[in-house]
Short mmCIF file of C-alpha atoms in Angstrom, two decimals:
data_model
loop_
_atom_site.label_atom_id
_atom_site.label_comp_id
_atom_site.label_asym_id
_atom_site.label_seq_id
_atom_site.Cartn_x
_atom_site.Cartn_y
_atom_site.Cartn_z
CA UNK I 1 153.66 226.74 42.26
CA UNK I 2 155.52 229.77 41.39
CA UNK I 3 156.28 231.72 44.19
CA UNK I 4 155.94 231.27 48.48
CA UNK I 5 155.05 233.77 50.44
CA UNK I 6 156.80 233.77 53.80
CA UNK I 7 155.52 235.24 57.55
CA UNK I 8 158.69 236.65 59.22
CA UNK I 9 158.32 235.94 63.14
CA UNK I 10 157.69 232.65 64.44
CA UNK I 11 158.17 231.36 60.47
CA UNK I 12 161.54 232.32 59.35
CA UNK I 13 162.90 234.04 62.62
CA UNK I 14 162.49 233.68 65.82
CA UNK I 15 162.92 236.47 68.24
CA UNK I 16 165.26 236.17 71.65
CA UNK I 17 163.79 234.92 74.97
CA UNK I 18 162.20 237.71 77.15
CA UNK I 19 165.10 237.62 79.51
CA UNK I 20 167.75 237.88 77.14
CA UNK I 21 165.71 240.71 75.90
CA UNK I 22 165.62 243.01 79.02
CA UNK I 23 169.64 242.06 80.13
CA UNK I 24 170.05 243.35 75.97
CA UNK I 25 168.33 246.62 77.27
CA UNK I 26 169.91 247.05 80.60
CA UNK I 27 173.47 246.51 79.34
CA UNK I 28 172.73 248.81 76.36
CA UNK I 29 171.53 251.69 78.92
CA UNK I 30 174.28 250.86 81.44
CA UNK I 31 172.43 249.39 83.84
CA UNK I 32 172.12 246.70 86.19
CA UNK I 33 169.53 244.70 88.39
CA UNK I 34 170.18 242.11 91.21
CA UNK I 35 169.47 238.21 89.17
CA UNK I 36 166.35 237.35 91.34
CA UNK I 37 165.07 240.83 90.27
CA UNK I 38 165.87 240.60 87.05
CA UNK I 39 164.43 237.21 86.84
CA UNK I 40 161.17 237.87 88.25
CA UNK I 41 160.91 241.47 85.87
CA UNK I 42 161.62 238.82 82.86
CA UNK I 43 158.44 236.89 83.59
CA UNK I 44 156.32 239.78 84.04
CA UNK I 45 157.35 240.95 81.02
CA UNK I 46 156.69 237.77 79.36
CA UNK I 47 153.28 237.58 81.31
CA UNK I 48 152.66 241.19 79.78
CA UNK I 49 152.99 239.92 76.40
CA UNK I 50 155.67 242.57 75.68
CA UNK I 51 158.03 241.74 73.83
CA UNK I 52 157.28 241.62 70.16
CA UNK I 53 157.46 238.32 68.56
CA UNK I 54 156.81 236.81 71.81
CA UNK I 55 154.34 235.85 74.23
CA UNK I 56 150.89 237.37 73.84
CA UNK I 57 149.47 238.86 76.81
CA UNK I 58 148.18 236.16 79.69
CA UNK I 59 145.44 239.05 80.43
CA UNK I 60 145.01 241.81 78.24
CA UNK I 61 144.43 244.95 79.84
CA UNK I 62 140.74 246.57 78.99
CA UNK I 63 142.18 249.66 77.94
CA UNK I 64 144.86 248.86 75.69
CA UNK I 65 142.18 246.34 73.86
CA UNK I 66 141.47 248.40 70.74
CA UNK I 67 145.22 249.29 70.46
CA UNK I 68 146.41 245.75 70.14
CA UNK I 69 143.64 245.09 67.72
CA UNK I 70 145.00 247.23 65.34
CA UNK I 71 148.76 248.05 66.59
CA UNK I 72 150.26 246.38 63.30
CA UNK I 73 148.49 248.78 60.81
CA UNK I 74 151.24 251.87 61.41
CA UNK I 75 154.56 252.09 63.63
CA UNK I 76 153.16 254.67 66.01
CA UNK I 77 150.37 252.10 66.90
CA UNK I 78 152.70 249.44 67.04
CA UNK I 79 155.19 251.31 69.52
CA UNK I 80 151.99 252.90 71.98
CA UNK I 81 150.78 249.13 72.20
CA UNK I 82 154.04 247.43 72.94
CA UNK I 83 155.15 250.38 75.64
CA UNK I 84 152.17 249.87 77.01
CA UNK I 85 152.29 246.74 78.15
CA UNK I 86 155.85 247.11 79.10
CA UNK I 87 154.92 249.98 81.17
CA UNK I 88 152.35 247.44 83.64
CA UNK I 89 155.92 246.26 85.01
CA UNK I 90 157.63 248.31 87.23
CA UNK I 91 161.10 248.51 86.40
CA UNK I 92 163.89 251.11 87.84
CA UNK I 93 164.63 253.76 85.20
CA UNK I 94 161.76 254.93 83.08
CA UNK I 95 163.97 254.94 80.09
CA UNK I 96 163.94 251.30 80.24
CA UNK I 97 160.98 251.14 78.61
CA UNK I 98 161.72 252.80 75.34
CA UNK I 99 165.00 250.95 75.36
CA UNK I 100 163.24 247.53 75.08
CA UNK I 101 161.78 248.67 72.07
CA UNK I 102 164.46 249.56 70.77
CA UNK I 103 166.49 246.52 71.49
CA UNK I 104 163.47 244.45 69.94
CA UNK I 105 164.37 245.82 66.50
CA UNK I 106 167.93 244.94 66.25
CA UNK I 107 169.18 242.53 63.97
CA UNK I 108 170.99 240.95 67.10
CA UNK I 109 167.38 240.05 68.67
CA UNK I 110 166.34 237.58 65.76
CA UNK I 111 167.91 234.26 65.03
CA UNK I 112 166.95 232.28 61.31
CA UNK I 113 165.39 228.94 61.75
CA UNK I 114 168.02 226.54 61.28
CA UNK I 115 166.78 225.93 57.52
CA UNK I 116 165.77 228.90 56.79
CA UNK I 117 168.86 229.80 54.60
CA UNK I 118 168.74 226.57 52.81
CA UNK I 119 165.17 226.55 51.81
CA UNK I 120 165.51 230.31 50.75
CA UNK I 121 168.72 229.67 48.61
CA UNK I 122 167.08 226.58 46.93
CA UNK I 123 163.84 228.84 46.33
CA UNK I 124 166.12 231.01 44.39
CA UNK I 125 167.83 228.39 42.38
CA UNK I 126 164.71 227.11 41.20
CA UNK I 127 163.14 230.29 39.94
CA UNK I 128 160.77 230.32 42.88
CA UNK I 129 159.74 233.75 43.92
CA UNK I 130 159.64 234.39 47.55
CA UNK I 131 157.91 237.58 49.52
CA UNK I 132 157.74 238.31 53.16
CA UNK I 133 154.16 238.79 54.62
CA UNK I 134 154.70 240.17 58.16
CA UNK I 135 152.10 241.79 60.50
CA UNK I 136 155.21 244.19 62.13
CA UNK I 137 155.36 247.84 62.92
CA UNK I 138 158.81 248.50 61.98
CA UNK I 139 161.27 248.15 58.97
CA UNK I 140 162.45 244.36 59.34
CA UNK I 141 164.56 244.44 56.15
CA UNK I 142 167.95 245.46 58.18
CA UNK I 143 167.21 241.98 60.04
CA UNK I 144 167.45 240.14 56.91
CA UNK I 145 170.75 241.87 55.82
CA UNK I 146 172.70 241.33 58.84
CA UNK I 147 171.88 237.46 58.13
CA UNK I 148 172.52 237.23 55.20
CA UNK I 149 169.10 236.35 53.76
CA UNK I 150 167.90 239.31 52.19
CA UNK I 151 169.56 238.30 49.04
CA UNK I 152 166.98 235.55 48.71
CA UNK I 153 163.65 237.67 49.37
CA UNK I 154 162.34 239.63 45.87
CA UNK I 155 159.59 241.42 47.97
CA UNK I 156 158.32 242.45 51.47
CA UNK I 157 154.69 242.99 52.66
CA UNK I 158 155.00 244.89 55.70
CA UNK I 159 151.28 245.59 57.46
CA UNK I 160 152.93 249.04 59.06
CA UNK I 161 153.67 250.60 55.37
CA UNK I 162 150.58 249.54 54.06
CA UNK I 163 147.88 250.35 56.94
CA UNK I 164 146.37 246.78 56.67
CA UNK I 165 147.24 243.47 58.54
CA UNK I 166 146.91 239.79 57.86
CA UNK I 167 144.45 238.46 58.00
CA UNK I 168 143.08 240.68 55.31
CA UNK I 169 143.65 239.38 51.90
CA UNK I 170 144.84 242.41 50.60
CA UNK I 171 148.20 242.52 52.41
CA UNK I 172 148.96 239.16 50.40
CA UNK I 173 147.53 240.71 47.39
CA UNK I 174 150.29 243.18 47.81
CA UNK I 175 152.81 240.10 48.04
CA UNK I 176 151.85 238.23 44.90
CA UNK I 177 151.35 241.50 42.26
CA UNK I 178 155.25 242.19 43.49
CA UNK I 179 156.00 239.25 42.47
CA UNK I 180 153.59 238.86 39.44
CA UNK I 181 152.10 235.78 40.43
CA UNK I 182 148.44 234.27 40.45
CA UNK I 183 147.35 233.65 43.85
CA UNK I 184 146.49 230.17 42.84
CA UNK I 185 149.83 229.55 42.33
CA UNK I 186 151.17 230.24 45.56
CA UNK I 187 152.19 228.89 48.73
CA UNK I 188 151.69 231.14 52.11
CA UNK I 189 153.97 229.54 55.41
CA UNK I 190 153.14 231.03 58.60
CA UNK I 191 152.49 229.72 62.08
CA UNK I 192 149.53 231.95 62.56
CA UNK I 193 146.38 229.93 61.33
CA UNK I 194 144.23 233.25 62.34
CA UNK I 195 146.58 235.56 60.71
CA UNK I 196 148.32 233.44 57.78
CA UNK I 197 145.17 231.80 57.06
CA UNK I 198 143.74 234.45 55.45
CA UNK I 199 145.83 233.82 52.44
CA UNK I 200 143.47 231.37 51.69
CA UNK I 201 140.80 233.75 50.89
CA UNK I 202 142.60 234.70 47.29
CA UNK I 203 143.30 231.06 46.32
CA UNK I 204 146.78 230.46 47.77
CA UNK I 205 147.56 227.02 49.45
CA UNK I 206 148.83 227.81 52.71
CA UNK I 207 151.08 225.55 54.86
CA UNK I 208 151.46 225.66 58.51
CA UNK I 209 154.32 225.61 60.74
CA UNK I 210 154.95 225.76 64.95
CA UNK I 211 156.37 228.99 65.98
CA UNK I 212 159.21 226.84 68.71
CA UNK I 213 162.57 228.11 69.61
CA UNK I 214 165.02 227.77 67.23
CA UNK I 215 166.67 225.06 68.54
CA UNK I 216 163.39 223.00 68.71
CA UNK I 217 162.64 223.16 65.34
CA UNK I 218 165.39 222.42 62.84
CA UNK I 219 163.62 221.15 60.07
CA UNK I 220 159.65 222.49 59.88
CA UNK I 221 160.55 224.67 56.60
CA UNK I 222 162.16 221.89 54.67
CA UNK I 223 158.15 220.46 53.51
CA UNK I 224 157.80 223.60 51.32
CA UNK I 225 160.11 222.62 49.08
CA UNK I 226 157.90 219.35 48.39
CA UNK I 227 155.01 221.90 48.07
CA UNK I 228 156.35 223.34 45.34
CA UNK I 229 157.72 220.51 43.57
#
């Protein structure tokens, strides 16, 4: 194998709990909410399937169907299907809303797998290429910076700057000419089998892993180093 080919949420990151997420957004807009009621807003949210990287909706609403089928092809469809579903909860300043997706795309909302860095570094010291394949609506990059990882990754495939999401082949495609490689000789890690799956389609070997909290999986990236001998 010559290069991997890497999903970003639920794969190499993992993004913070719903409630962390809204006290994020009320303490950046200078607000508060009694804990009960902050509590139950949390678990509508998660029940919403709001938060990207998080929960998908229990019950998706009939008219925001189409939207979510498509919201990671461009960053205006990402934003109207996220806000959307944070809109079903009622929550005490309107400006809430846009806040949470704002908060979502901080660096400070995403926490590495545990091995993440060290199967990344040893990637690079064996001349492995390595490219990020991410169904997103928004430039993760900064993310990788403010961890530190970013000096590891020679490419990104994002689905919002290229107007086509996993599991169409071409987004790979997209992955492996940055990198120069034959599909064949490729790895693709993701815990989507739907989405990451589709890898498969060009020839790449594609390897599986549980999208967990962080500190429930310390060690599910370490295989892909085996994989590529």
């Amino acid at each position: 194998m010559t290069a991997v080919l890497f999903d970003f949420s639920g794969t190499l990151f993992r993004v913070e709990s719903t409630e962390s997420w809204l006290r994020a957004a009320l303490n950046d807009t200078g607000q508060a909410l009694p804990e009960p009621r902050l509590k139950a807003a949390a678990a509508a949210l998660e029940a919403a399937g709001a938060l990207p990287g998080g929960a998908n909706p229990v019950e998706l609403p009939e008219d925001l169907a189409g939207l979510w089928a498509v919201r990671d092809k461009s960053a205006e469809l990402h934003r109207a299907a996220y806000t959307g579903l944070t809109r079903r909860v009622p929550l005490p300043d309107p400006g809430l809303y846009d806040a949470l997706y704002e908060r979502h795309m901080d660096p400070q909302a995403w926490a590495p797998y545990p091995d993440a860095a060290e199967v990344l570094r040893t990637l690079r010291e064996r001349g492995i290429g390595v490219a990020v394949v991410s169904n997103i609506g928004w430039d993760l990059r900064p993310v990788f910076r403010a961890h530190g990882l970013d000096r590891y990754v020679d490419a990104y495939a994002l689905s919002y700057e290229h107007g086509v999401q996993k599991p169409d082949p071409r987004l790979f495609s997209v992955a492996c000419a940055a990198l120069g490689a034959d599909p064949r000789q490729v790895v693709m890690v993701g815990d989507s089998k739907e989405a990451d799956g589709g890898a498969a389609a060009l020839g790449c070997q594609v390897h599986f892993v549980e999208h967990l909290p962080v500190t429930e999986r310390p060690d599910a990236l370490l295989p892909v180093l085996d994989l590529v001998g």
